[in-house]
Amino acid sequence: WVKESGRSAFRFHQPRKDVDLLSRMRLDHAMRRALQEHEFRLHFQPQIAVESGALIGAEALIRWRDPHRGDVPPSEFIPVAEESGFIVAIGQWVLHQAVAQAADWLKKGLRVPIAVNVSALQFQQPQFVDTVAQALRAAQLPPELLELELTESVLLRDADEALHRMQALSELGLQLAIDDFGTGYSSLGYLKRFPIQRLKVDRSFVKGLPGDASDKGIVNAIVQMGRALNLQVIAEGVETDAQLAFLGECGCHEYQGFLCAPALDPRAFEQRFKPDPVVGTTPAHDDAAGP
Ligand code: C2E
Ligand code: MG
Ligand code: MG
Ligand code: MG
């Protein structure tokens, strides 16, 4: 169990912004094998109420340890999978895995809504809504325990079709969130029209808090707008107490970030958040995570 040992020289080629076609094809091939060989895992990052410190949900984040490449970050393979179309298969696996985990936790007395990232290509599949309905049925998960994170790019291509589909998803009873909010190009009008419940403030704006005046202005504006529209606002990438304090002051409802925890494997997540069967409370591993 030496964590760093699986890494190859592959990882030292920096920057990897423009990976050549051959490497992308190799990576795509490796992903297809990885899915068959069960090399993908889901980790779960806690989402926390700013005021009470209570657990309000968890975001499912995919993890891949390739036998040769070592840990491959999603920022490396998700774009390649989106390009090749394989993201549809990966997304399907993630969805099933995530609802199965939520259902398992519910059985064990840990009731935690799970947020799942959905790629634009996946969302555009004609059978997407059916796929989601079927996943919920298969796991017998109450739909309100599933949230789908969509990016603004989903809304761009065909807004009417997207609206239609989001309404159908809403009717299933699940929650919808806009991920990486503020980084896309879409008009603010959709916030009014689309049946969403939550805005996720992109990490890039949280980073400069509380020192950077522009970031302060942007985050404050997003929070106030979200509140005015009756949306929950969650900040991502919160790493410091000072960032959290600023978010509290401007009325941001929730946060996730290394300050509380990175994405945890299911066992670590359970150990930290599963209610104690004897006293029926959350174990107080740290002060911020108390009930
Ligand atoms: P995202 O959905 O915006 O996820 C948040 C990313 O920020 C995650 O990176 C998470 O580990 C990281 N993060 C969380 N807290 C902190 C923090 O305090 N500081 C810093 N520096 N980073 C933090 P990750 O897991 O590497 O995922 C990157 C992106 O890959 C995700 O961004 C998402 O767009 C995509 N992704 C991950 N899993 C999936 C998946 O299952 N399906 C799809 N379609 N995309 C996924
Ligand atoms: Mg996300
Ligand atoms: Mg995000
Ligand atoms: Mg982000």
Coordinates of C-alpha atoms and ligand atoms in Angstrom, one line a residue:
W1 CA 0.0 0.0 0.0
V2 CA 2.5 2.6 -1.1
K3 CA 0.3 5.3 -2.5
E4 CA 2.7 7.0 -4.8
S5 CA 4.2 3.8 -6.4
G6 CA 1.8 3.4 -9.3
R7 CA 2.8 6.6 -10.9
S8 CA 4.7 6.6 -14.2
A9 CA 6.7 9.3 -16.0
F10 CA 3.5 10.0 -17.9
R11 CA 2.5 12.2 -15.1
F12 CA 5.5 14.5 -15.4
H13 CA 4.7 15.8 -18.9
Q14 CA 3.5 19.3 -18.1
P15 CA 1.5 21.2 -19.1
R16 CA -0.9 18.6 -20.5
K17 CA -3.3 21.1 -21.9
D18 CA -2.9 20.0 -25.5
V19 CA -2.4 16.2 -25.3
D20 CA -1.8 14.8 -28.8
L21 CA -4.3 12.7 -30.6
L22 CA -2.4 9.4 -30.1
S23 CA -2.3 9.9 -26.3
R24 CA -6.0 10.8 -26.3
M25 CA -6.7 7.6 -28.2
R26 CA -4.6 5.5 -25.8
L27 CA -6.3 7.1 -22.8
D28 CA -9.7 6.4 -24.3
H29 CA -8.8 2.8 -24.9
A30 CA -7.5 2.5 -21.4
M31 CA -10.8 3.9 -20.0
R32 CA -12.9 1.4 -21.9
R33 CA -10.8 -1.4 -20.4
A34 CA -10.9 0.3 -17.0
L35 CA -14.7 0.3 -17.0
Q36 CA -14.8 -3.4 -17.8
E37 CA -12.1 -4.2 -15.3
H38 CA -13.9 -2.2 -12.5
E39 CA -11.1 0.3 -12.0
F40 CA -13.3 3.2 -11.5
R41 CA -14.5 4.2 -8.0
L42 CA -16.7 6.9 -6.6
H43 CA -15.6 9.1 -3.8
F44 CA -17.9 11.4 -1.9
Q45 CA -17.2 15.0 -0.8
P46 CA -19.4 16.2 2.1
Q47 CA -21.6 19.2 1.6
I48 CA -22.0 21.3 4.7
A49 CA -24.5 23.9 6.0
V50 CA -22.5 27.1 6.6
E51 CA -24.5 28.1 9.7
S52 CA -25.0 24.8 11.5
G53 CA -22.1 22.7 10.2
A54 CA -24.6 19.9 9.5
L55 CA -24.1 17.5 6.6
I56 CA -26.6 18.3 3.9
G57 CA -25.3 16.1 1.0
A58 CA -22.4 14.6 -0.8
E59 CA -21.0 15.1 -4.3
A60 CA -20.0 11.9 -6.1
L61 CA -16.6 12.3 -7.8
I62 CA -15.1 9.6 -10.0
R63 CA -11.7 8.2 -9.3
W64 CA -9.5 6.1 -11.5
R65 CA -6.3 4.3 -10.7
D66 CA -4.9 2.8 -13.8
P67 CA -2.4 0.0 -13.3
H68 CA 0.3 1.8 -15.4
R69 CA -0.6 5.4 -15.1
G70 CA -1.5 5.5 -11.4
D71 CA -4.2 7.8 -10.3
V72 CA -5.5 9.7 -13.3
P73 CA -7.4 12.9 -12.3
P74 CA -10.9 13.5 -13.8
S75 CA -9.6 16.7 -15.4
E76 CA -7.4 14.5 -17.5
F77 CA -9.8 11.7 -18.6
I78 CA -13.2 13.3 -18.5
P79 CA -12.5 15.7 -21.4
V80 CA -11.1 12.8 -23.5
A81 CA -14.2 10.8 -22.7
E82 CA -16.4 13.7 -23.7
E83 CA -14.6 14.0 -27.0
S84 CA -14.9 10.3 -27.8
G85 CA -18.4 9.9 -26.5
F86 CA -17.4 7.3 -23.9
I87 CA -18.6 9.7 -21.2
V88 CA -22.1 8.4 -21.8
A89 CA -21.0 4.9 -20.6
I90 CA -19.0 6.4 -17.8
G91 CA -21.9 8.6 -16.7
Q92 CA -24.2 5.7 -16.7
W93 CA -21.9 3.8 -14.5
V94 CA -21.5 6.8 -12.1
L95 CA -25.3 7.3 -11.9
H96 CA -26.0 3.6 -11.0
Q97 CA -23.1 3.5 -8.6
A98 CA -24.1 6.7 -6.9
V99 CA -27.8 5.8 -6.4
A100 CA -26.8 2.3 -5.2
Q101 CA -24.5 4.0 -2.6
A102 CA -27.2 6.4 -1.5
A103 CA -29.6 3.5 -1.1
D104 CA -27.1 1.5 0.9
W105 CA -26.4 4.4 3.2
L106 CA -30.1 5.0 3.7
K107 CA -30.5 1.3 4.8
K108 CA -27.7 1.9 7.3
G109 CA -29.4 5.0 8.7
L110 CA -27.3 7.5 6.9
R111 CA -29.7 9.6 4.9
V112 CA -27.6 11.7 2.5
P113 CA -28.6 13.3 -0.8
I114 CA -26.0 12.5 -3.5
A115 CA -25.1 14.9 -6.2
V116 CA -24.0 13.4 -9.5
N117 CA -22.1 15.3 -12.3
V118 CA -23.8 15.0 -15.7
S119 CA -21.9 15.8 -18.9
A120 CA -23.7 17.8 -21.6
L121 CA -23.4 14.8 -24.0
Q122 CA -24.9 12.5 -21.5
F123 CA -27.8 14.9 -20.8
Q124 CA -28.5 15.2 -24.5
Q125 CA -29.0 11.5 -25.0
P126 CA -32.7 11.0 -26.0
Q127 CA -33.1 8.2 -23.4
F128 CA -31.4 10.2 -20.5
V129 CA -34.5 10.8 -18.5
D130 CA -35.6 7.2 -18.8
T131 CA -32.1 6.1 -17.7
V132 CA -32.3 8.2 -14.6
A133 CA -35.8 7.0 -13.7
Q134 CA -34.7 3.4 -14.2
A135 CA -31.6 3.9 -12.0
L136 CA -33.8 5.3 -9.2
R137 CA -36.2 2.4 -9.5
A138 CA -33.5 -0.2 -9.6
A139 CA -32.0 1.1 -6.4
Q140 CA -35.4 1.9 -4.8
L141 CA -34.0 5.3 -3.9
P142 CA -36.4 8.1 -2.9
P143 CA -35.8 10.6 -5.8
E144 CA -35.3 13.5 -3.5
L145 CA -32.0 11.9 -2.5
L146 CA -30.6 12.4 -6.0
E147 CA -29.3 15.7 -7.3
L148 CA -28.0 16.1 -10.9
E149 CA -25.3 18.7 -11.4
L150 CA -25.6 20.3 -14.9
T151 CA -23.2 22.8 -16.3
E152 CA -24.2 25.9 -18.2
S153 CA -23.0 24.2 -21.4
V154 CA -26.0 21.8 -21.1
L155 CA -28.3 24.8 -21.5
L156 CA -26.6 26.4 -24.4
R157 CA -27.1 24.0 -27.3
D158 CA -30.9 23.8 -27.4
A159 CA -32.4 25.7 -24.5
D160 CA -36.0 24.6 -25.3
E161 CA -35.0 21.0 -25.4
A162 CA -33.0 21.4 -22.2
L163 CA -35.9 23.0 -20.4
H164 CA -38.2 20.2 -21.5
R165 CA -35.8 17.6 -20.2
M166 CA -35.2 19.4 -17.0
Q167 CA -38.9 19.6 -16.4
A168 CA -39.2 15.8 -17.0
L169 CA -36.3 15.2 -14.5
S170 CA -38.0 17.5 -12.0
E171 CA -41.2 15.6 -12.3
L172 CA -39.3 12.5 -11.3
G173 CA -38.8 14.3 -8.0
L174 CA -35.1 14.8 -8.0
Q175 CA -33.1 18.0 -7.5
L176 CA -31.2 19.9 -10.2
A177 CA -28.1 22.1 -9.6
I178 CA -26.1 24.4 -11.9
D179 CA -22.4 23.4 -11.4
D180 CA -19.4 25.8 -11.9
F181 CA -21.9 28.7 -11.9
G182 CA -20.5 31.9 -13.3
T183 CA -17.9 30.3 -15.7
G184 CA -20.3 29.7 -18.6
Y185 CA -21.9 32.0 -21.1
S186 CA -25.6 31.5 -20.8
S187 CA -28.0 34.3 -20.0
L188 CA -29.3 34.8 -16.5
G189 CA -32.8 34.5 -17.8
Y190 CA -32.6 30.7 -17.6
L191 CA -32.3 30.9 -13.8
K192 CA -35.9 32.1 -13.8
R193 CA -37.2 29.6 -16.4
F194 CA -35.4 26.4 -15.4
P195 CA -36.6 24.2 -12.6
I196 CA -33.4 24.2 -10.6
Q197 CA -32.9 24.2 -6.8
R198 CA -29.3 25.0 -6.3
L199 CA -26.4 27.1 -7.6
K200 CA -22.8 26.0 -7.2
V201 CA -20.4 28.9 -7.0
D202 CA -17.3 27.9 -9.0
R203 CA -14.1 27.3 -7.0
S204 CA -12.3 29.9 -9.1
F205 CA -14.3 32.7 -7.4
V206 CA -13.9 31.3 -3.9
K207 CA -10.1 31.0 -4.3
G208 CA -9.4 34.8 -3.8
L209 CA -11.7 35.2 -0.8
P210 CA -11.7 37.2 1.3
G211 CA -8.8 39.3 0.0
D212 CA -9.6 39.8 -3.7
A213 CA -12.1 42.6 -4.2
S214 CA -13.4 41.2 -7.5
D215 CA -14.0 37.7 -6.1
K216 CA -15.7 39.2 -3.2
G217 CA -18.0 41.1 -5.4
I218 CA -18.7 38.2 -7.7
V219 CA -19.5 35.7 -4.9
N220 CA -21.6 38.2 -3.1
A221 CA -23.6 39.0 -6.2
I222 CA -24.2 35.3 -7.0
V223 CA -25.3 34.6 -3.4
Q224 CA -27.7 37.6 -3.3
M225 CA -29.1 36.7 -6.7
G226 CA -29.5 33.0 -5.8
R227 CA -31.3 34.0 -2.5
A228 CA -33.6 36.4 -4.3
L229 CA -34.6 33.6 -6.7
N230 CA -35.1 31.2 -3.8
L231 CA -32.3 28.9 -4.8
Q232 CA -29.8 27.2 -2.4
V233 CA -26.3 28.5 -3.0
I234 CA -23.3 26.3 -2.3
A235 CA -19.7 27.4 -2.6
E236 CA -17.1 24.9 -3.9
G237 CA -13.4 24.7 -3.1
V238 CA -13.6 26.2 0.4
E239 CA -10.2 25.7 2.0
T240 CA -9.8 28.3 4.7
D241 CA -11.7 29.6 7.8
A242 CA -11.5 33.1 6.4
Q243 CA -13.3 32.0 3.2
L244 CA -16.0 30.3 5.2
A245 CA -16.4 33.4 7.4
F246 CA -16.9 35.6 4.3
L247 CA -19.4 33.1 2.9
G248 CA -21.3 33.2 6.2
E249 CA -21.4 37.0 6.1
C250 CA -22.9 37.2 2.7
G251 CA -25.5 34.6 3.4
C252 CA -24.2 31.6 1.4
H253 CA -26.1 28.6 2.5
E254 CA -23.7 25.7 2.1
Y255 CA -20.1 24.8 1.2
Q256 CA -17.9 22.0 0.2
G257 CA -14.1 22.0 0.2
F258 CA -10.9 20.7 1.8
L259 CA -11.7 22.8 4.9
C260 CA -14.2 20.1 5.8
A261 CA -13.0 17.2 3.7
P262 CA -11.8 16.1 0.3
A263 CA -13.8 13.5 -1.6
L264 CA -13.7 10.4 0.7
D265 CA -14.0 6.8 -0.1
P266 CA -17.4 5.3 1.1
R267 CA -15.9 3.7 4.2
A268 CA -14.2 6.9 5.3
F269 CA -17.4 8.8 4.6
E270 CA -19.4 6.4 6.7
Q271 CA -17.0 6.4 9.6
R272 CA -17.1 10.2 9.7
F273 CA -20.9 10.7 9.2
K274 CA -22.8 7.6 10.1
P275 CA -25.0 8.2 13.1
D276 CA -23.9 6.4 16.2
P277 CA -26.4 3.6 16.7
V278 CA -26.2 3.9 20.5
V279 CA -26.7 7.6 21.0
G280 CA -28.1 8.4 17.6
T281 CA -25.9 11.4 16.9
T282 CA -23.2 12.2 14.4
P283 CA -19.7 11.4 15.9
A284 CA -18.0 14.7 16.5
H285 CA -14.7 14.0 14.7
D286 CA -14.2 17.7 14.4
D287 CA -16.1 20.7 15.7
A288 CA -17.3 21.9 12.3
A289 CA -19.0 18.6 11.5
G290 CA -21.2 18.5 14.6
P291 CA -24.9 18.3 14.4
Ligands
C2E1 P1 -16.5 19.7 -10.2 O1 -17.8 19.0 -10.4 O2 -16.6 21.2 -10.1 O3 -16.0 19.1 -8.9 C1 -15.2 19.8 -7.9 C2 -13.8 19.5 -8.0 O4 -13.0 20.3 -7.1 C3 -13.4 18.1 -7.7 O5 -12.2 17.7 -8.4 C4 -13.0 18.2 -6.2 O6 -12.2 17.1 -5.8 C5 -12.3 19.5 -6.2 N1 -12.3 20.1 -4.9 C6 -13.2 20.0 -3.9 N2 -12.9 20.8 -2.9 C7 -11.7 21.4 -3.2 C8 -10.9 22.4 -2.5 O7 -11.1 22.8 -1.4 N3 -9.8 22.8 -3.2 C9 -9.5 22.4 -4.4 N4 -8.4 22.8 -5.0 N5 -10.2 21.5 -5.1 C10 -11.3 21.0 -4.5 P2 -12.1 16.4 -9.2 O8 -12.7 15.3 -8.4 O9 -10.7 16.3 -9.7 O10 -13.1 16.6 -10.5 C11 -12.8 17.6 -11.4 C12 -14.0 17.7 -12.3 O11 -14.2 16.5 -13.1 C13 -15.3 18.0 -11.6 O12 -15.5 19.3 -11.3 C14 -16.3 17.5 -12.7 O13 -16.5 18.5 -13.7 C15 -15.5 16.4 -13.4 N6 -16.0 15.1 -12.8 C16 -15.7 14.4 -11.7 N7 -16.4 13.3 -11.5 C17 -17.2 13.3 -12.6 C18 -18.3 12.3 -13.0 O14 -18.6 11.4 -12.3 N8 -18.9 12.6 -14.1 C19 -18.6 13.7 -14.9 N9 -19.3 14.0 -16.0 N10 -17.7 14.6 -14.5 C20 -17.0 14.4 -13.4
MG2 MG -19.7 19.0 -9.7
MG3 MG -18.4 22.2 -9.5
MG4 MG -15.8 23.5 -10.4

